[in-house]
XYZ file of N, CA and C in Angstrom:
312
model
N 0.831 -1.176 0.000
C 0.000 0.000 0.000
C 0.883 1.251 0.000
N 0.503 2.212 -0.808
C 1.241 3.468 -0.884
C 0.728 4.397 0.212
N 1.649 4.919 1.001
C 1.289 5.792 2.117
C 1.403 7.251 1.686
N 0.380 8.041 1.982
C 0.393 9.468 1.670
C 1.077 10.212 2.815
N 2.063 11.023 2.457
C 2.825 11.761 3.459
C 2.524 13.255 3.393
N 2.677 13.902 4.545
C 2.592 15.358 4.627
C 3.637 15.826 5.638
N 3.592 17.079 5.995
C 4.609 17.635 6.903
C 4.641 16.942 8.257
N 3.513 16.400 8.676
C 3.443 15.800 10.010
C 4.090 14.419 10.091
N 4.186 13.708 8.963
C 4.697 12.334 9.030
C 5.859 12.046 8.074
N 6.300 13.029 7.323
C 7.318 12.793 6.302
C 8.637 12.301 6.897
N 9.193 13.053 7.839
C 10.518 12.712 8.375
C 10.552 11.335 9.027
N 9.510 10.977 9.750
C 9.492 9.658 10.390
C 9.314 8.543 9.359
N 8.640 8.834 8.242
C 8.407 7.809 7.220
C 9.682 7.450 6.466
N 10.578 8.416 6.281
C 11.797 8.144 5.502
C 12.984 7.766 6.378
N 12.788 7.708 7.669
C 13.878 7.576 8.637
C 14.589 6.228 8.628
N 13.880 5.148 8.340
C 14.470 3.807 8.454
C 14.277 3.017 7.162
N 15.327 2.325 6.762
C 15.243 1.456 5.603
C 15.208 2.231 4.299
N 14.740 1.550 3.245
C 14.657 2.146 1.910
C 13.225 2.608 1.673
N 13.089 3.870 1.292
C 11.784 4.469 1.022
C 11.855 5.193 -0.307
N 10.850 4.981 -1.155
C 10.730 5.778 -2.374
C 9.529 6.693 -2.204
N 9.734 7.969 -2.520
C 8.669 8.957 -2.404
C 8.351 9.487 -3.794
N 7.081 9.409 -4.156
C 6.554 9.902 -5.425
C 5.958 11.286 -5.172
N 6.587 12.321 -5.720
C 6.049 13.681 -5.627
C 5.129 13.883 -6.824
N 3.858 14.191 -6.566
C 2.838 14.213 -7.611
C 1.844 15.351 -7.364
N 0.923 15.507 -8.337
C -0.234 16.391 -8.169
C -1.426 15.723 -8.834
N -2.611 15.990 -8.316
C -3.822 15.356 -8.851
C -4.082 15.724 -10.309
N -3.662 16.895 -10.745
C -3.922 17.383 -12.100
C -2.886 16.912 -13.119
N -1.877 16.208 -12.688
C -0.745 15.812 -13.538
C -1.021 14.468 -14.221
N -1.109 14.477 -15.555
C -1.378 13.256 -16.314
C -0.346 12.160 -16.102
N 0.956 12.445 -16.306
C 1.971 11.410 -16.076
C 1.965 10.880 -14.640
N 1.626 11.747 -13.685
C 1.546 11.310 -12.281
C 0.445 10.263 -12.120
N -0.689 10.505 -12.780
C -1.803 9.552 -12.706
C -1.406 8.211 -13.304
N -0.614 8.241 -14.382
C -0.151 6.994 -14.991
C 0.741 6.215 -14.036
N 1.503 6.914 -13.219
C 2.445 6.253 -12.319
C 1.784 5.703 -11.059
N 0.580 6.141 -10.742
C -0.116 5.666 -9.546
C -0.188 4.150 -9.454
N -0.730 3.480 -10.493
C -0.796 2.010 -10.446
C 0.582 1.349 -10.415
N 1.558 1.954 -11.066
C 2.924 1.413 -11.054
C 3.467 1.412 -9.626
N 3.258 2.512 -8.921
C 3.748 2.601 -7.542
C 3.000 1.629 -6.628
N 1.707 1.442 -6.872
C 0.940 0.440 -6.107
C 1.528 -0.948 -6.332
N 1.852 -1.283 -7.593
C 2.454 -2.583 -7.904
C 3.787 -2.758 -7.190
N 4.606 -1.726 -7.210
C 5.902 -1.803 -6.531
C 5.687 -2.025 -5.039
N 4.727 -1.320 -4.478
C 4.424 -1.469 -3.049
C 4.024 -2.899 -2.716
N 3.255 -3.518 -3.601
C 2.780 -4.886 -3.378
C 3.859 -5.938 -3.626
N 4.755 -5.675 -4.580
C 5.656 -6.717 -5.064
C 7.085 -6.638 -4.533
N 7.561 -5.461 -4.195
C 8.965 -5.310 -3.797
C 9.056 -5.314 -2.277
N 9.802 -6.279 -1.751
C 9.950 -6.391 -0.300
C 11.010 -5.420 0.208
N 10.876 -5.049 1.471
C 11.849 -4.204 2.166
C 11.947 -2.787 1.609
N 10.845 -2.293 1.015
C 10.779 -0.917 0.527
C 9.455 -0.312 0.971
N 9.520 0.900 1.501
C 8.298 1.654 1.783
C 8.027 2.540 0.578
N 6.794 2.512 0.099
C 6.400 3.335 -1.045
C 5.446 4.406 -0.541
N 5.818 5.654 -0.779
C 5.040 6.782 -0.267
C 4.832 7.798 -1.376
N 3.900 8.719 -1.143
C 3.711 9.800 -2.099
C 3.398 11.090 -1.364
N 3.769 12.190 -2.013
C 3.557 13.527 -1.472
C 2.859 14.357 -2.542
N 1.706 14.913 -2.199
C 0.996 15.819 -3.094
C 1.659 17.190 -2.981
N 2.298 17.636 -4.060
C 3.065 18.880 -4.001
C 2.174 20.103 -3.784
N 0.901 20.004 -4.152
C -0.016 21.125 -3.932
C -0.393 21.266 -2.463
N -0.393 20.157 -1.744
C -0.779 20.184 -0.328
C 0.425 20.241 0.607
N 1.577 19.813 0.137
C 2.782 19.784 0.982
C 3.943 20.428 0.223
N 3.716 21.663 -0.217
C 4.756 22.318 -1.018
C 6.021 22.612 -0.211
N 5.927 22.609 1.118
C 7.128 22.791 1.939
C 8.102 21.627 1.761
N 7.556 20.414 1.664
C 8.418 19.237 1.460
C 9.003 19.268 0.051
N 8.174 19.596 -0.937
C 8.658 19.693 -2.319
C 9.781 20.727 -2.420
N 9.623 21.853 -1.746
C 10.650 22.900 -1.781
C 11.933 22.432 -1.101
N 11.799 21.696 -0.003
C 12.981 21.214 0.723
C 13.858 20.339 -0.162
N 13.225 19.564 -1.060
C 13.970 18.651 -1.925
C 14.075 19.159 -3.358
N 13.809 20.449 -3.559
C 13.965 21.091 -4.870
C 13.158 20.420 -5.971
N 11.961 19.968 -5.665
C 11.105 19.336 -6.666
C 10.501 20.447 -7.522
N 10.949 20.518 -8.781
C 10.498 21.565 -9.697
C 9.584 21.030 -10.791
N 9.625 19.722 -11.018
C 8.746 19.109 -12.012
C 8.212 17.808 -11.432
N 7.072 17.391 -11.951
C 6.453 16.168 -11.447
C 6.060 15.278 -12.619
N 6.050 13.967 -12.427
C 6.424 13.298 -11.190
C 7.939 13.305 -10.962
N 8.310 13.467 -9.723
C 9.697 13.313 -9.275
C 9.706 12.223 -8.218
N 10.688 11.349 -8.306
C 10.823 10.244 -7.360
C 12.144 10.401 -6.620
N 12.091 10.292 -5.309
C 13.311 10.354 -4.508
C 13.395 9.084 -3.668
N 14.554 8.438 -3.739
C 14.810 7.261 -2.910
C 15.630 7.713 -1.705
N 15.172 7.303 -0.529
C 15.868 7.583 0.719
C 16.327 6.261 1.323
N 17.506 6.273 1.921
C 17.969 5.117 2.693
C 18.342 5.626 4.074
N 17.635 5.123 5.081
C 17.846 5.530 6.477
C 17.842 7.054 6.633
N 16.900 7.695 5.941
C 16.724 9.137 6.061
C 17.576 9.978 5.135
N 18.508 9.353 4.425
C 19.389 10.090 3.513
C 18.910 9.959 2.077
N 18.873 11.071 1.366
C 18.490 11.065 -0.039
C 19.618 10.425 -0.836
N 19.309 9.330 -1.556
C 20.365 8.614 -2.274
C 20.195 8.650 -3.788
N 18.988 8.912 -4.271
C 18.788 9.016 -5.720
C 17.511 9.792 -5.997
N 17.562 10.590 -7.068
C 16.407 11.359 -7.524
C 16.267 11.151 -9.022
N 15.039 10.935 -9.485
C 14.787 10.837 -10.918
C 13.403 11.387 -11.214
N 13.215 11.811 -12.468
C 11.994 12.512 -12.850
C 11.331 11.838 -14.032
N 10.014 11.979 -14.109
C 9.259 11.525 -15.261
C 8.708 10.124 -15.109
N 7.676 9.856 -15.909
C 7.064 8.531 -15.916
C 8.045 7.534 -16.522
N 8.071 6.323 -15.965
C 8.960 5.280 -16.468
C 8.394 3.911 -16.114
N 8.850 2.870 -16.803
C 8.354 1.525 -16.510
C 8.740 1.067 -15.105
N 7.916 0.177 -14.579
C 8.134 -0.371 -13.236
C 9.527 -0.993 -13.106
N 9.981 -1.694 -14.142
C 11.262 -2.389 -14.081
C 12.416 -1.417 -13.846
N 12.343 -0.236 -14.453
C 13.413 0.752 -14.263
C 13.453 1.224 -12.814
N 12.279 1.416 -12.226
C 12.224 1.871 -10.836
C 12.700 0.767 -9.896
N 12.251 -0.470 -10.132
C 12.667 -1.562 -9.245
C 14.175 -1.805 -9.345
N 14.755 -1.633 -10.533
C 16.208 -1.770 -10.670
C 16.935 -0.729 -9.825
N 16.427 0.500 -9.822
C 17.030 1.554 -9.000
C 16.902 1.202 -7.514
N 15.718 0.731 -7.112
C 15.491 0.379 -5.708
C 16.389 -0.764 -5.261
N 16.553 -1.760 -6.134
C 17.339 -2.944 -5.768
C 18.785 -2.607 -5.425
N 19.334 -1.566 -6.029
C 20.709 -1.141 -5.703
C 20.832 -0.800 -4.218
N 19.772 -0.219 -3.660
C 19.832 0.250 -2.276
C 19.313 -0.784 -1.287
N 18.460 -1.691 -1.746
C 17.976 -2.763 -0.872
C 19.126 -3.721 -0.583
N 19.876 -4.060 -1.625
C 20.943 -5.048 -1.493
C 22.241 -4.423 -1.024
N 22.394 -3.114 -1.255
C 23.671 -2.451 -0.968
C 23.825 -2.002 0.449
C-alpha cells in the first residue's frame, strides 16, 4: 500500500530502511499513470516503503527537496536522499534503482 505523506509524518516515514517517495499532483497526467505502477511496486517489492507527497498540499516538502517538475521520485535510505529521478517510467526501471539500495 502506498502511504500518503505530509509535513506531520514525512521525516518519520523516511527515517528507516529504503523508502521511495513519489512527488505528484492530482492534475498531472503522467503522475496519474504512475499511480498504479507505484501500487504494484508497493505490493511486489519487499523491504521498501512506497510513499507519495501531493506537491499542492505539501509544497514545503517539495521545496525542501527542490522538486520543480512532477512526477519526481526520490529514494531515501535511512533518512538520507540517495537518488532522484523525474518523469514517468516503466516499473522495471524503478525496481532496478530500488534494488541497488535494498541489497547495498
